[in-house]
CSV table of C-alpha atoms in Angstrom, one decimal:
chain,number,residue,atom,x,y,z
A,43,MET,CA,19.3,-20.0,48.8
A,44,LYS,CA,21.7,-17.2,49.5
A,45,ARG,CA,23.7,-17.7,52.7
A,46,GLU,CA,23.4,-14.1,54.2
A,47,ILE,CA,23.0,-14.8,57.9
A,48,ASN,CA,26.2,-14.6,59.9
A,49,LEU,CA,26.9,-15.7,63.5
A,50,LEU,CA,25.5,-12.5,65.1
A,51,GLY,CA,22.4,-12.8,62.9
A,52,GLY,CA,21.9,-16.4,64.0
A,53,VAL,CA,22.3,-15.6,67.7
A,54,ALA,CA,19.9,-12.7,67.3
A,55,PHE,CA,17.4,-14.9,65.5
A,56,ILE,CA,17.3,-17.5,68.3
A,57,SER,CA,17.6,-15.1,71.2
A,58,GLY,CA,15.1,-12.7,69.7
A,59,THR,CA,12.5,-15.3,69.2
A,60,MET,CA,13.0,-16.8,72.6
A,61,ILE,CA,12.8,-13.4,74.4
A,62,GLY,CA,9.3,-12.7,73.3
A,63,SER,CA,5.9,-12.2,74.8
A,64,GLY,CA,6.1,-15.4,76.8
A,65,ILE,CA,8.7,-14.2,79.3
A,66,PHE,CA,6.5,-11.2,80.1
A,67,MET,CA,3.2,-13.1,80.4
A,68,SER,CA,4.0,-16.6,81.6
A,69,PRO,CA,5.5,-16.0,85.1
A,70,GLN,CA,2.1,-14.9,86.6
A,71,PHE,CA,0.5,-18.0,85.1
A,72,VAL,CA,3.2,-20.4,86.3
A,73,LEU,CA,2.8,-19.0,89.9
A,74,ALA,CA,-1.0,-19.1,89.7
A,75,TYR,CA,-1.0,-22.8,88.5
A,76,ILE,CA,1.6,-24.2,90.8
A,77,GLY,CA,0.7,-22.1,93.9
A,78,SER,CA,4.0,-21.4,95.6
A,79,PRO,CA,7.3,-19.4,94.9
A,80,GLY,CA,9.5,-22.4,95.6
A,81,ALA,CA,7.7,-24.8,93.3
A,82,SER,CA,7.6,-22.0,90.7
A,83,LEU,CA,11.4,-21.7,90.7
A,84,LEU,CA,11.7,-25.4,90.3
A,85,ILE,CA,9.4,-25.4,87.3
A,86,TRP,CA,11.4,-22.6,85.7
A,87,ALA,CA,14.7,-24.5,86.3
A,88,PHE,CA,13.3,-27.8,84.9
A,89,CYS,CA,11.9,-26.0,81.8
A,90,GLY,CA,15.3,-24.4,81.3
A,91,VAL,CA,17.1,-27.8,81.4
A,92,VAL,CA,14.6,-29.3,79.0
A,93,ALA,CA,15.0,-26.4,76.6
A,94,MET,CA,18.8,-26.6,76.8
A,95,PHE,CA,18.9,-30.4,76.0
A,96,ALA,CA,16.4,-29.9,73.2
A,97,ALA,CA,18.4,-27.1,71.7
A,98,MET,CA,21.6,-29.3,71.8
A,99,SER,CA,19.8,-32.1,70.1
A,100,TYR,CA,18.5,-29.8,67.4
A,101,SER,CA,22.0,-28.3,66.8
A,102,GLU,CA,23.3,-31.9,66.2
A,103,LEU,CA,20.4,-32.6,63.8
A,104,GLY,CA,21.1,-29.4,62.0
A,105,THR,CA,24.7,-30.3,61.4
A,106,LEU,CA,23.9,-33.8,60.3
A,107,ILE,CA,21.0,-32.6,58.0
A,108,PRO,CA,22.0,-29.1,56.9
A,109,GLU,CA,18.7,-28.4,55.1
A,110,SER,CA,16.0,-25.8,55.9
A,111,GLY,CA,12.7,-26.9,57.1
A,112,GLY,CA,13.1,-27.8,60.7
A,113,GLU,CA,10.9,-30.7,61.9
A,114,PHE,CA,9.5,-31.3,58.3
A,115,ILE,CA,12.9,-32.0,56.8
A,116,TYR,CA,14.0,-34.3,59.7
A,117,ILE,CA,10.8,-36.3,59.5
A,118,LEU,CA,11.0,-36.5,55.7
A,119,ARG,CA,14.6,-37.8,55.8
A,120,ILE,CA,14.0,-40.3,58.6
A,121,TYR,CA,10.4,-41.5,58.2
A,122,GLY,CA,9.5,-40.7,54.7
A,123,SER,CA,7.2,-38.4,52.7
A,124,PHE,CA,3.7,-39.3,54.2
A,125,PRO,CA,4.6,-38.7,57.9
A,126,ALA,CA,6.4,-35.5,56.8
A,127,PHE,CA,3.3,-34.4,54.9
A,128,LEU,CA,1.1,-34.9,57.9
A,129,ALA,CA,3.5,-33.0,60.1
A,130,ALA,CA,3.7,-30.1,57.6
A,131,LEU,CA,-0.1,-30.0,57.3
A,132,THR,CA,-0.4,-29.9,61.1
A,133,PHE,CA,2.2,-27.1,61.4
A,134,VAL,CA,0.8,-25.0,58.6
A,135,LEU,CA,-2.9,-25.2,59.5
A,136,ILE,CA,-2.8,-25.4,63.4
A,137,VAL,CA,0.6,-25.1,65.2
A,138,ARG,CA,2.2,-22.1,63.5
A,139,PRO,CA,-0.9,-20.0,62.9
A,140,SER,CA,-2.0,-20.3,66.5
A,141,SER,CA,1.4,-19.5,67.9
A,142,VAL,CA,1.9,-16.5,65.6
A,143,ALA,CA,-1.6,-15.3,66.5
A,144,ALA,CA,-0.9,-15.6,70.2
A,145,VAL,CA,2.4,-13.6,70.0
A,146,ALA,CA,0.8,-11.0,67.8
A,147,ILE,CA,-2.1,-10.5,70.1
A,148,SER,CA,0.2,-10.2,73.1
A,149,ILE,CA,2.2,-7.5,71.2
A,150,ALA,CA,-1.0,-5.7,70.3
A,151,LYS,CA,-2.3,-5.7,73.9
A,152,TYR,CA,0.9,-4.2,75.1
A,153,ALA,CA,1.0,-1.6,72.3
A,154,THR,CA,-2.6,-0.4,72.7
A,155,ALA,CA,-2.7,-0.5,76.6
A,156,PRO,CA,-1.2,3.0,77.0
A,157,PHE,CA,-4.1,4.5,75.0
A,158,TYR,CA,-6.8,2.8,77.1
A,159,SER,CA,-5.6,3.4,80.7
A,160,GLY,CA,-7.8,1.9,83.3
A,161,ARG,CA,-9.6,-0.5,80.9
A,162,ASP,CA,-8.9,-3.2,78.4
A,163,PRO,CA,-8.5,-2.2,74.8
A,164,PRO,CA,-11.4,-3.1,72.4
A,165,GLN,CA,-10.9,-6.5,70.9
A,166,LEU,CA,-11.4,-5.2,67.4
A,167,ILE,CA,-8.5,-2.7,67.8
A,168,VAL,CA,-6.3,-5.4,69.3
A,169,LYS,CA,-7.0,-7.8,66.4
A,170,CYS,CA,-6.4,-5.1,63.8
A,171,VAL,CA,-3.0,-4.2,65.4
A,172,ALA,CA,-2.1,-7.9,65.6
A,173,ALA,CA,-2.9,-8.4,62.0
A,174,ALA,CA,-0.8,-5.3,61.1
A,175,VAL,CA,2.1,-6.7,63.1
A,176,ILE,CA,1.9,-10.1,61.3
A,177,LEU,CA,1.8,-8.4,57.8
A,178,THR,CA,4.7,-6.1,58.6
A,179,VAL,CA,7.0,-8.9,59.9
A,180,ALA,CA,6.1,-11.2,57.0
A,181,THR,CA,6.7,-8.4,54.4
A,182,VAL,CA,10.1,-7.5,55.8
A,183,ASN,CA,11.2,-11.1,55.8
A,184,ILE,CA,10.0,-11.6,52.3
A,185,LEU,CA,11.6,-8.5,50.8
A,186,ASN,CA,15.1,-8.5,52.3
A,187,VAL,CA,16.8,-11.1,54.5
A,188,ARG,CA,19.6,-8.7,55.5
A,189,LEU,CA,17.1,-6.1,56.6
A,190,ALA,CA,15.2,-8.7,58.6
A,191,VAL,CA,18.5,-9.8,60.3
A,192,LYS,CA,19.4,-6.1,61.2
A,193,ILE,CA,16.0,-5.5,62.7
A,194,GLN,CA,16.2,-8.7,64.7
A,195,VAL,CA,19.6,-7.6,66.1
A,196,VAL,CA,18.2,-4.2,67.1
A,197,PHE,CA,15.1,-5.7,68.8
A,198,LEU,CA,17.3,-8.2,70.6
A,199,PHE,CA,19.3,-5.4,72.2
A,200,VAL,CA,16.1,-3.6,73.1
A,201,LYS,CA,14.7,-6.8,74.7
A,202,VAL,CA,17.9,-7.5,76.7
A,203,LEU,CA,17.9,-3.9,78.0
A,204,THR,CA,14.3,-4.1,78.9
A,205,LEU,CA,14.8,-7.4,80.8
A,206,THR,CA,17.9,-6.1,82.5
A,207,SER,CA,16.0,-3.0,83.8
A,208,ILE,CA,13.2,-5.3,85.0
A,209,VAL,CA,15.7,-7.6,86.8
A,210,ILE,CA,17.5,-4.6,88.4
A,211,GLY,CA,14.2,-3.1,89.5
A,212,GLY,CA,13.2,-6.4,91.0
A,213,ILE,CA,16.5,-6.7,92.9
A,214,VAL,CA,16.1,-3.2,94.2
A,215,ALA,CA,12.5,-3.8,95.3
A,216,LEU,CA,13.6,-7.1,97.1
A,217,ALA,CA,16.5,-5.3,98.8
A,218,ARG,CA,14.1,-2.8,100.2
A,219,SER,CA,11.8,-5.5,101.6
A,220,GLN,CA,14.1,-8.2,102.8
A,221,ARG,CA,11.6,-9.6,105.2
A,222,VAL,CA,9.2,-10.5,102.4
A,223,ILE,CA,11.8,-12.4,100.4
A,224,VAL,CA,13.1,-14.2,103.5
A,225,GLN,CA,9.5,-15.2,104.3
A,226,ASN,CA,8.6,-16.3,100.8
A,227,LEU,CA,11.8,-18.3,100.1
A,228,SER,CA,12.4,-19.8,103.6
A,229,PRO,CA,12.1,-23.6,103.7
A,230,ASP,CA,9.0,-23.3,105.9
A,231,HIS,CA,7.1,-21.0,103.5
A,232,ALA,CA,8.7,-21.5,100.0
A,233,PHE,CA,6.4,-24.5,99.1
A,234,GLU,CA,3.4,-23.5,101.1
A,235,GLY,CA,0.3,-23.7,99.0
A,236,THR,CA,1.8,-25.9,96.3
A,237,ARG,CA,-0.7,-27.7,94.1
A,238,TYR,CA,0.4,-31.2,93.3
A,239,SER,CA,-2.3,-32.2,90.8
A,240,PHE,CA,-1.3,-33.3,87.3
A,241,SER,CA,-3.4,-30.7,85.6
A,242,THR,CA,-2.0,-27.7,87.5
A,243,THR,CA,1.6,-29.0,87.3
A,244,GLY,CA,1.2,-29.7,83.6
A,245,MET,CA,-0.2,-26.3,82.8
A,246,ALA,CA,2.6,-24.7,84.8
A,247,PHE,CA,5.2,-26.7,82.8
A,248,TYR,CA,3.4,-25.7,79.6
A,249,GLN,CA,3.6,-22.0,80.5
A,250,GLY,CA,7.3,-22.3,81.4
A,251,LEU,CA,8.2,-24.1,78.2
A,252,TRP,CA,6.3,-21.6,76.1
A,253,SER,CA,8.6,-18.9,77.5
A,254,TYR,CA,11.6,-20.9,76.4
A,255,ALA,CA,10.1,-21.6,72.9
A,256,GLY,CA,12.2,-20.3,70.0
A,257,TRP,CA,15.4,-22.4,70.4
A,258,TYR,CA,14.4,-24.4,67.3
A,259,ASN,CA,13.8,-21.6,64.9
A,260,LEU,CA,17.2,-21.4,63.4
A,261,ASN,CA,16.9,-24.9,61.9
A,262,TYR,CA,14.1,-23.6,59.6
A,263,ILE,CA,16.6,-21.4,57.8
A,264,ILE,CA,19.9,-23.4,57.9
A,265,GLU,CA,20.4,-23.0,54.2
A,266,GLU,CA,20.6,-19.2,54.7
A,267,LEU,CA,23.2,-19.5,57.4
A,268,LYS,CA,26.9,-19.1,56.5
A,269,ARG,CA,28.9,-22.2,57.4
A,270,PRO,CA,26.0,-23.9,59.2
A,271,GLN,CA,28.1,-26.9,60.5
A,272,VAL,CA,30.2,-24.5,62.5
A,273,ARG,CA,28.0,-21.5,63.3
A,274,LEU,CA,24.9,-23.5,64.2
A,275,LEU,CA,26.7,-24.9,67.3
A,276,PHE,CA,27.9,-21.5,68.4
A,277,CYS,CA,24.4,-20.0,67.9
A,278,PHE,CA,22.9,-22.7,70.2
């Protein structure tokens, strides 16, 4: 395959897929499942550490086995063809379609929400917009890799600016209500109401890890990355 993805494209590919619908939707669910601000912050920190070590492991795998395919090619080279076939079948029929559908539906809900103020958009409209999003993204990636990389870079900057504005707005709001933040994050109140059951903690971890998902995507297209042994480490 043609190696057309440079360092900026690789960074944009990983960052652009990580900064997706999860970061805008998961925080409310993490807090709802775990029950307290202090425990929620611990969940986010632990999920970040797990994602960081997983990304470092994947970067090493990518330099040792510089072939496209992600998990499939690693299982194929290490365990053989039959386990690799089962993994590929699972990803093609269950894992990837469900994750792509979840992201597309999230995008569709945000895109159609301004047209239905005060009520939820009809499910048929949401599903049609989600299907259109999937077809558009797939078509762009099939037709031209360079165009897809450029679009990924543009959307990365848009996402970073959006998150920056949200963070700044949150800091301003907290500065105006110092009593609230002191009360919520003080040792006496930070962990008040925490739920310690395995089910709620596990669901909170799942939501947090979903927000960090995307660190592994560059390994699917290593053969399209220029100088993968060098640039894969810089991308991660």
